PDB file of C-alpha atoms and ligand atoms in Angstrom:
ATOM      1  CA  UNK A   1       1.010 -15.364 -36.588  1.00 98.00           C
ATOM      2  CA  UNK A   2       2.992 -17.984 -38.364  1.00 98.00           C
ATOM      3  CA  UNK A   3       6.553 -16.725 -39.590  1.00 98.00           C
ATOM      4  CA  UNK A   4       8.684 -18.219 -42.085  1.00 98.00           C
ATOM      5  CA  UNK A   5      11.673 -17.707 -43.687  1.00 98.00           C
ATOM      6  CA  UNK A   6      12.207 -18.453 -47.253  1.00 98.00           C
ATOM      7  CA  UNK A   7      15.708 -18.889 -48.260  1.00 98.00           C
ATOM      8  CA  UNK A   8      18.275 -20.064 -51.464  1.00 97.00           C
ATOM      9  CA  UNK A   9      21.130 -22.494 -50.709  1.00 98.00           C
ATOM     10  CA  UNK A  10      23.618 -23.527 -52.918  1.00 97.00           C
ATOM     11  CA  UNK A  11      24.845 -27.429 -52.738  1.00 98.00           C
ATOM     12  CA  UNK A  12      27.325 -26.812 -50.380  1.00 97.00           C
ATOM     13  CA  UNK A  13      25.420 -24.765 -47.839  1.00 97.00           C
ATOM     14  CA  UNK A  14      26.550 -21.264 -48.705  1.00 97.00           C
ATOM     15  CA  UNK A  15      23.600 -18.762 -48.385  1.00 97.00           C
ATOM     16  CA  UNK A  16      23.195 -18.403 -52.454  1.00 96.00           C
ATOM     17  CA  UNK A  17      24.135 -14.669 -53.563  1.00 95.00           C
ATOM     18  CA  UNK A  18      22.465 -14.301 -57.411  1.00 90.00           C
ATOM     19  CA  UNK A  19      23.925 -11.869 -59.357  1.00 86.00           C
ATOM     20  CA  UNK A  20      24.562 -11.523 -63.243  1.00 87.00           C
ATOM     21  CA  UNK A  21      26.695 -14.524 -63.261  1.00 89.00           C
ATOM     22  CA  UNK A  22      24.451 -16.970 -60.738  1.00 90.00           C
ATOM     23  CA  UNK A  23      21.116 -15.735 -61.994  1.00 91.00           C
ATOM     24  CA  UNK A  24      18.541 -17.198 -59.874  1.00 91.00           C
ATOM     25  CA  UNK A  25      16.878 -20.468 -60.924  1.00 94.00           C
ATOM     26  CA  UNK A  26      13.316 -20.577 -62.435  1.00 94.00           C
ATOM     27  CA  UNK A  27      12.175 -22.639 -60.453  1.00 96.00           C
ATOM     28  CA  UNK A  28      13.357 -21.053 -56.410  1.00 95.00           C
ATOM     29  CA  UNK A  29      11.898 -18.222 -58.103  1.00 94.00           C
ATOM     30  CA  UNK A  30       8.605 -19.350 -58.792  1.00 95.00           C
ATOM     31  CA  UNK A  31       8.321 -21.122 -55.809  1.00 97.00           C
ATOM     32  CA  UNK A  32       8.841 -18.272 -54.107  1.00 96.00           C
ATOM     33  CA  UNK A  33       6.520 -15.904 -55.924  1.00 95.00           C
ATOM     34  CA  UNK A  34       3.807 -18.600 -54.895  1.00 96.00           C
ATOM     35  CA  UNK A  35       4.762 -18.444 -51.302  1.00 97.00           C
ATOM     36  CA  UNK A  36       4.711 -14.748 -50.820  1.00 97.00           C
ATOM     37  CA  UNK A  37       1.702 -14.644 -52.712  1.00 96.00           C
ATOM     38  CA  UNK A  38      -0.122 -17.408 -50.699  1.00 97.00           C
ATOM     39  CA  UNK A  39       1.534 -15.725 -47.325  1.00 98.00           C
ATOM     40  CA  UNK A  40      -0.139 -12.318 -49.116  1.00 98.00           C
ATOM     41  CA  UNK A  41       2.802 -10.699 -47.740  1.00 98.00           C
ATOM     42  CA  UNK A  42       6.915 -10.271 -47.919  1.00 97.00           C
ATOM     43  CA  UNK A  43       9.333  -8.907 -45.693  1.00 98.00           C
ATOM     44  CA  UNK A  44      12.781  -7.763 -47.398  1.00 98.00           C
ATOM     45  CA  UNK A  45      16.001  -6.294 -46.428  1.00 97.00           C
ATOM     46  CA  UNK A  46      16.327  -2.671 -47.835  1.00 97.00           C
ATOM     47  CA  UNK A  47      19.159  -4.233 -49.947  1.00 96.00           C
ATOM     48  CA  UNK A  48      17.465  -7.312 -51.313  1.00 95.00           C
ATOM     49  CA  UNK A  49      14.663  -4.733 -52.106  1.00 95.00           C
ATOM     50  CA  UNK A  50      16.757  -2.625 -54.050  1.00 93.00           C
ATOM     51  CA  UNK A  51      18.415  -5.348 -55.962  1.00 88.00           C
ATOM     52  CA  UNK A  52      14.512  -6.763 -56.453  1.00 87.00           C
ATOM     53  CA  UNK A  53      13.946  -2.962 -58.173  1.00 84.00           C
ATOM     54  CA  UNK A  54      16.451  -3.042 -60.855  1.00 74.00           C
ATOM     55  CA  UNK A  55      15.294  -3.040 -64.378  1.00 61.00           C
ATOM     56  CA  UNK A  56      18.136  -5.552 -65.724  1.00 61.00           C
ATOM     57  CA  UNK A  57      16.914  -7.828 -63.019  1.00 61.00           C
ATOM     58  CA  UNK A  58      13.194  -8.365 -64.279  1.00 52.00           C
ATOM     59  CA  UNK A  59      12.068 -10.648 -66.778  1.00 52.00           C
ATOM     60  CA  UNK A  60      10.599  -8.855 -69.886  1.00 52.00           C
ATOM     61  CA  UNK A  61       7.409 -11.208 -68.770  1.00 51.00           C
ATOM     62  CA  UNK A  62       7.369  -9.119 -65.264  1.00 49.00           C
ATOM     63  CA  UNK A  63       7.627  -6.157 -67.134  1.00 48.00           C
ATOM     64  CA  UNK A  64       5.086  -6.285 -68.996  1.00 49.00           C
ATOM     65  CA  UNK A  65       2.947  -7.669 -66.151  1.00 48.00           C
ATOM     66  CA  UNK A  66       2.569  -4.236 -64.858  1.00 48.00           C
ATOM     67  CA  UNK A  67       3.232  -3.605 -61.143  1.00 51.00           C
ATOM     68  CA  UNK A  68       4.941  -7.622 -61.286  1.00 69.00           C
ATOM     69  CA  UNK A  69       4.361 -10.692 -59.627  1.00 80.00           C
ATOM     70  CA  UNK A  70       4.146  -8.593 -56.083  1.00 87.00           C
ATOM     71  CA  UNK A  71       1.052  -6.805 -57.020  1.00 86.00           C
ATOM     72  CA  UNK A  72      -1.400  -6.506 -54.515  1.00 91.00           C
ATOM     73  CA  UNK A  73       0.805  -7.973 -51.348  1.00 96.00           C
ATOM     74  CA  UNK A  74       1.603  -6.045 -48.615  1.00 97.00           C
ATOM     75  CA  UNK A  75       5.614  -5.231 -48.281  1.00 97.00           C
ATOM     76  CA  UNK A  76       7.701  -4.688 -45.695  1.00 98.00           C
ATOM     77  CA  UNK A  77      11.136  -3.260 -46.224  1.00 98.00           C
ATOM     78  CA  UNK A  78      13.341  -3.307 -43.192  1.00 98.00           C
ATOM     79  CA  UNK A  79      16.016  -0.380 -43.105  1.00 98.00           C
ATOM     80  CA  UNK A  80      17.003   1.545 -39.695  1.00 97.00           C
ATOM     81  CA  UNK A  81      17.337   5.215 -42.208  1.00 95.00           C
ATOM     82  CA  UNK A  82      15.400   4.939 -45.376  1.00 94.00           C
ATOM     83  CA  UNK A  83      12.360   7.309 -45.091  1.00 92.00           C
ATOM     84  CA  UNK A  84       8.910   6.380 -46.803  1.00 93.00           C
ATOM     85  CA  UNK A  85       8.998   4.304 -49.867  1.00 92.00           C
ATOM     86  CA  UNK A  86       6.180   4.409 -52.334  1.00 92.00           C
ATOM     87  CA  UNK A  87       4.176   1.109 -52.524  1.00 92.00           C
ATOM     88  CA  UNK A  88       5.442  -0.591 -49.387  1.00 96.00           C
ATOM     89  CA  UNK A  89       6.136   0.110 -45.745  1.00 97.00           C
ATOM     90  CA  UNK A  90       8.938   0.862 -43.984  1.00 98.00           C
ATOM     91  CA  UNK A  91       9.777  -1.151 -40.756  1.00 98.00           C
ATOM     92  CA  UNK A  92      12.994  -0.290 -38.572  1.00 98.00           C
ATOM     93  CA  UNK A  93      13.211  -3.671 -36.499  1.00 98.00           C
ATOM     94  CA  UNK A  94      12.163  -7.359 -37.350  1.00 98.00           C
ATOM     95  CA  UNK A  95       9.525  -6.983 -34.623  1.00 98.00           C
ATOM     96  CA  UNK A  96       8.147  -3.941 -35.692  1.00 98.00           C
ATOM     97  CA  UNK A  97       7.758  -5.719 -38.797  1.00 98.00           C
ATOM     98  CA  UNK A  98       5.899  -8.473 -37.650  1.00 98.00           C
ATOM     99  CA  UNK A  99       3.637  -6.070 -35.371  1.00 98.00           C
ATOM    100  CA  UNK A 100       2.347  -4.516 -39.043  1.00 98.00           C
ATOM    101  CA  UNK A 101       1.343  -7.493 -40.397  1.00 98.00           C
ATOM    102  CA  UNK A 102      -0.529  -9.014 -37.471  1.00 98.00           C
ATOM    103  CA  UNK A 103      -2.437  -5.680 -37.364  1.00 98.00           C
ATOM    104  CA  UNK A 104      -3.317  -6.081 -40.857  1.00 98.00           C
ATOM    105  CA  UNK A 105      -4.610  -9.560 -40.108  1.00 98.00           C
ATOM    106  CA  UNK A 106      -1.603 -11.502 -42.232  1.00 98.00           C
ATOM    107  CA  UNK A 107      -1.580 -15.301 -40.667  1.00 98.00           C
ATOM    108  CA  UNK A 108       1.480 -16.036 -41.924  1.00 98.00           C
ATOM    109  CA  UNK A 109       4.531 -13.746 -42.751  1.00 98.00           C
ATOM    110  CA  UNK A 110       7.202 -14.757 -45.152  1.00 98.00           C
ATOM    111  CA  UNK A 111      10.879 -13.288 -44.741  1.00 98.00           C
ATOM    112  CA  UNK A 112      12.439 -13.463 -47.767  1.00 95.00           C
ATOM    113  CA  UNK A 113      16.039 -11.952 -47.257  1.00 91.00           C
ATOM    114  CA  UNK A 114      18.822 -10.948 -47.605  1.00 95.00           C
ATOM    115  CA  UNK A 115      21.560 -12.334 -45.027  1.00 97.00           C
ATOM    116  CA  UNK A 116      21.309  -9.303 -42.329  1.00 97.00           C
ATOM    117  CA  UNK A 117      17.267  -9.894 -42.317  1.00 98.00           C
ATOM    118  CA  UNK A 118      16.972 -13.548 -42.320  1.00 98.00           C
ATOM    119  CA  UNK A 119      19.887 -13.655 -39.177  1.00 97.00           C
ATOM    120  CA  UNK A 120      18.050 -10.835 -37.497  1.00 97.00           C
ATOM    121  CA  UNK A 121      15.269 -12.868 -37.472  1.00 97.00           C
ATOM    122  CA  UNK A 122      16.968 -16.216 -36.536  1.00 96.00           C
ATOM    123  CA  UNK A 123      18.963 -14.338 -33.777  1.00 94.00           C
ATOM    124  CA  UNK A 124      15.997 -12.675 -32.144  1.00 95.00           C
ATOM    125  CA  UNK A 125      14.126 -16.276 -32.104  1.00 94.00           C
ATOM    126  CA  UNK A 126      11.028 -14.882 -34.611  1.00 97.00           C
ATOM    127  CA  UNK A 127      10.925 -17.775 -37.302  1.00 97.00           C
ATOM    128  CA  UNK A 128       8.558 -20.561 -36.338  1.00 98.00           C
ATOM    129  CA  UNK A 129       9.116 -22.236 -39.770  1.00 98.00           C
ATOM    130  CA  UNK A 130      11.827 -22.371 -42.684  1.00 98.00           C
ATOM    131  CA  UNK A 131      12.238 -23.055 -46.413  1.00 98.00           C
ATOM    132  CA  UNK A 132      15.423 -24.254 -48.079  1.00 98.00           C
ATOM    133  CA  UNK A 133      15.442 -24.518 -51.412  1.00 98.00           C
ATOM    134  CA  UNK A 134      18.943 -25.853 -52.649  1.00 98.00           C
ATOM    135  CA  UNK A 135      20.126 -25.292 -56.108  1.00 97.00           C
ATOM    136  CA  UNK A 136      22.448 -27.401 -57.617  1.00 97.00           C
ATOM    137  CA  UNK A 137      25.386 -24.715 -57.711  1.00 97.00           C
ATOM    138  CA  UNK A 138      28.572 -25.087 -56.025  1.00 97.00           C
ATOM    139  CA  UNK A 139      29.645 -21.573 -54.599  1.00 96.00           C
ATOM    140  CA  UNK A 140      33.124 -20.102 -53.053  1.00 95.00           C
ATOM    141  CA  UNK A 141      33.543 -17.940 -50.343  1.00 91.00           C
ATOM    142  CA  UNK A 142      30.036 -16.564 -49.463  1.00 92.00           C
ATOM    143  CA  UNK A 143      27.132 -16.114 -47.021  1.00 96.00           C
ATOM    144  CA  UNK A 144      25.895 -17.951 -44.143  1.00 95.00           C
ATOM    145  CA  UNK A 145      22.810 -18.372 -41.932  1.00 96.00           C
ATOM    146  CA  UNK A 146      23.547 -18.012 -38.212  1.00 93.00           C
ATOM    147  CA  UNK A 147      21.245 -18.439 -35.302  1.00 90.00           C
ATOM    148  CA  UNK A 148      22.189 -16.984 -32.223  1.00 86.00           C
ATOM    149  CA  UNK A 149      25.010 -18.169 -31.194  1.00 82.00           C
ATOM    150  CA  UNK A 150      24.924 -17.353 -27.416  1.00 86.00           C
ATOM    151  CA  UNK A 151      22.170 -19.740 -26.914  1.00 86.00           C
ATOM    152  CA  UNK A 152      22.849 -21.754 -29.181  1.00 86.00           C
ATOM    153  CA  UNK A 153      26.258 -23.845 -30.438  1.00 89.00           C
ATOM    154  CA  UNK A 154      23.685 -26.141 -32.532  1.00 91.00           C
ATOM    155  CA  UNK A 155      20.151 -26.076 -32.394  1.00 92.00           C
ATOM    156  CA  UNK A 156      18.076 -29.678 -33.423  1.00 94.00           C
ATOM    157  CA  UNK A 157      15.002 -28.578 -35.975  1.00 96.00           C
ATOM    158  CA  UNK A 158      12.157 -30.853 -37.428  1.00 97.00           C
ATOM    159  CA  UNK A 159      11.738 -31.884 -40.887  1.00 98.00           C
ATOM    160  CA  UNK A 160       8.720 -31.004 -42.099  1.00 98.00           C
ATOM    161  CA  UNK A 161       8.669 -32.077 -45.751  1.00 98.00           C
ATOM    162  CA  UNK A 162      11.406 -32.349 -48.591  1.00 98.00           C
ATOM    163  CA  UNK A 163      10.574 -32.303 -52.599  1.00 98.00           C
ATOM    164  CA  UNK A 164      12.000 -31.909 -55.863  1.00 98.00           C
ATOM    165  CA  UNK A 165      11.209 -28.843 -57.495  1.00 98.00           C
ATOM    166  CA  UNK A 166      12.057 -29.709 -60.534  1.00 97.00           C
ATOM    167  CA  UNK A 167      16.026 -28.875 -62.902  1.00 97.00           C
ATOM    168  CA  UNK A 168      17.940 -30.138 -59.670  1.00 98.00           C
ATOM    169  CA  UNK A 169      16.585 -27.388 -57.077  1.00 98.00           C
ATOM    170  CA  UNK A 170      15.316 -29.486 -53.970  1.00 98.00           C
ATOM    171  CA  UNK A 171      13.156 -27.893 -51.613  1.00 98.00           C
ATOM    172  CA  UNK A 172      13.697 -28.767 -47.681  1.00 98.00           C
ATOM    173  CA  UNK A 173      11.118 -27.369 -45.374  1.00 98.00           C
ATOM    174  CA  UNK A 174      11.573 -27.510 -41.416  1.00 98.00           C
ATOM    175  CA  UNK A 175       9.791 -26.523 -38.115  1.00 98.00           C
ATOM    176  CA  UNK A 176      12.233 -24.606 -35.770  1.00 96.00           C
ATOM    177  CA  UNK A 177      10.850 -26.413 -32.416  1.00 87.00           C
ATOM    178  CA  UNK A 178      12.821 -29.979 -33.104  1.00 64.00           C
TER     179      UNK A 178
HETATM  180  N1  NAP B 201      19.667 -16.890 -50.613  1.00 59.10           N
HETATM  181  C1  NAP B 201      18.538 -16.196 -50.645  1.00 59.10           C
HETATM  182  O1  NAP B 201      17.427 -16.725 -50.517  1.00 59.10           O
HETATM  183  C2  NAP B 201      18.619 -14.706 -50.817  1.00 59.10           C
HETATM  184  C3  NAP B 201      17.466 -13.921 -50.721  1.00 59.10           C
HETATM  185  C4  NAP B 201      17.584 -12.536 -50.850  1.00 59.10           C
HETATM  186  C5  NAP B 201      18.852 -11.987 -51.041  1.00 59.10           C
HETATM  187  N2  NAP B 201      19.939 -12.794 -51.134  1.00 59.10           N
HETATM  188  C6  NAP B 201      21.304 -12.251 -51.267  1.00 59.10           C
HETATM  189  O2  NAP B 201      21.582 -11.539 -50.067  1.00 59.10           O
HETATM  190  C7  NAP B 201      22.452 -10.455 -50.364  1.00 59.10           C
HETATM  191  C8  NAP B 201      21.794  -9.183 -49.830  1.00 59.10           C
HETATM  192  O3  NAP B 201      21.705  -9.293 -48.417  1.00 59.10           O
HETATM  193  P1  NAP B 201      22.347  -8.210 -47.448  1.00 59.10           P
HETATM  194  O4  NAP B 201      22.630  -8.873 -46.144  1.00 59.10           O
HETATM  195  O5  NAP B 201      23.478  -7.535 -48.146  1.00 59.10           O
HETATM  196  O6  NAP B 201      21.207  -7.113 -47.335  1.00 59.10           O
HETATM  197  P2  NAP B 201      19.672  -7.184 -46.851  1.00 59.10           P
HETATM  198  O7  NAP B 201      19.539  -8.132 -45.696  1.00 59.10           O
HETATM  199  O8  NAP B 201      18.784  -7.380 -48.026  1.00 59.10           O
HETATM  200  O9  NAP B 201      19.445  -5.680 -46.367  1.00 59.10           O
HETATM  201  C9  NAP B 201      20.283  -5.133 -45.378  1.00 59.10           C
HETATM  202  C10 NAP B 201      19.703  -3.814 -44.921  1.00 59.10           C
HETATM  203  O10 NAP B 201      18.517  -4.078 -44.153  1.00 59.10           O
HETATM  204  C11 NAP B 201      18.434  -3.149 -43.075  1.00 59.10           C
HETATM  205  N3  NAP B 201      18.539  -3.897 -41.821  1.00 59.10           N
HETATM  206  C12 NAP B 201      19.377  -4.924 -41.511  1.00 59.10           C
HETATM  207  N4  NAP B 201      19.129  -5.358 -40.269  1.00 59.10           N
HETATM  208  C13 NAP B 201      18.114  -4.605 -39.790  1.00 59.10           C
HETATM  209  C14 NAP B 201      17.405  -4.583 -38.565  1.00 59.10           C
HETATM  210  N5  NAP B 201      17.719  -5.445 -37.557  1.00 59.10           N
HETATM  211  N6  NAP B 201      16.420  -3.683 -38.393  1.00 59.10           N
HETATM  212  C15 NAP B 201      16.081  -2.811 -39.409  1.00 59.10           C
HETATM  213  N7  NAP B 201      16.718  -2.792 -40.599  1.00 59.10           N
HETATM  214  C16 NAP B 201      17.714  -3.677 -40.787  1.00 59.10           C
HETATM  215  C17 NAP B 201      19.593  -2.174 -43.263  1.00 59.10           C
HETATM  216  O11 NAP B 201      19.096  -1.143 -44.113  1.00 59.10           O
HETATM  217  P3  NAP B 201      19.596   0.396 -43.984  1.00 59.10           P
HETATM  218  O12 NAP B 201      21.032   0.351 -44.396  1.00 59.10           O
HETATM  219  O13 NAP B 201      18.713   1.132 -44.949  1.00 59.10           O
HETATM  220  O14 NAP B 201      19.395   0.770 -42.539  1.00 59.10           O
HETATM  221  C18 NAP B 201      20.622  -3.024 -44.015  1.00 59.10           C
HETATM  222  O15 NAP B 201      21.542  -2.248 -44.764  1.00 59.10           O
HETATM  223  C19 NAP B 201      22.632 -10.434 -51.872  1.00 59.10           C
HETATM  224  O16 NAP B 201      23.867 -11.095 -52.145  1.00 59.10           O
HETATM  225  C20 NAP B 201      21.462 -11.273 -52.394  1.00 59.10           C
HETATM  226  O17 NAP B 201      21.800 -11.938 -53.605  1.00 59.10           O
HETATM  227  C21 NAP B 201      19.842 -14.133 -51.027  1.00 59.10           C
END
């Protein structure tokens, strides 16, 4: 099983944070409504997921597409002390994660964040595959992705493909085995 991570950068590298004043752009989010849905799956931080739950976060167009753009996939929420959640599953490591979705016959997985998942993931070596797409925001102190840094101090990767999305967000896709 193919796994890739789907991340948000701002212009100058920062792992984007959205929030009321940096809502996320149309266009990262459509792209990435398109990935999960081709992936037919999404793995999310128990954070991220809440955040993804709150009413003044949807679109009135999500809410009135009952159940949302998500309907239908299968997702995971990592936590290590949340119990069951309706509608998704609970995993309490990145590999467990992963495990669930072979079983269920995914091909591809698609992490989608937040900072703690996607460098749990890059730390333990999982992602085969990532997906930058950078938005044309300039951000202050804020988030970054590591990989681990034991084994790594920097780690060459392959450039896969790189397009315009469209209102200044470019997306920058690249295989981890450079
Ligand atoms: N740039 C992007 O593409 C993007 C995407 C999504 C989110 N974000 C941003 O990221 C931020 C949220 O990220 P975050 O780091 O605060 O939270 P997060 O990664 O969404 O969730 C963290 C939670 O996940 C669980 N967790 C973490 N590591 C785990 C592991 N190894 N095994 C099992 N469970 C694990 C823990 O849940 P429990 O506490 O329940 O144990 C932890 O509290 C926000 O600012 C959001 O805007 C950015």
């Amino acid at each position: 099983m193919k796994t890739i991570l789907w991340a948000t950068l701002t212009a100058n590298g920062n792992y984007a944070q959205s929030g009321p004043d940096n809502p996320p752009k149309k266009e990262a989010l459509d792209d990435f409504t398109a990935q999960a849905n081709a992936a037919g799956n999404l793995i999310v931080g128990r954070r991220t997921f809440e955040g993804m739950q709150d009413p003044s976060r949807i679109s009135a167009e999500e809410q009135a597409n009952a159940g949302g753009p998500f309907t239908g996939l299968d997702i995971v929420v990592l936590s290590k002390s949340a119990q069951a959640i309706p509608g998704v599953t609970v995993a309490r490591s990145p590999q467990e994660a992963l495990d669930f979705l072979r079983k269920k016959g995914h091909p591809t997985a698609l992490v989608s964040g937040g900072a703690e998942i996607h460098n749990a993931f890059l730390s333990q070596g999982l992602i085969h595959e990532v997906i930058f797409n950078v938005v044309p925001v300039m951000e202050g102190k804020g988030l970054n992705l590591l990989i681990d840094q034991e084994a790594y101090r920097h780690k060459p990767v392959q450039l896969l493909d790189c397009k315009s999305l469209g209102s200044g967000v470019v997306q920058l896709r690249y295989a981890m085995n450079g």
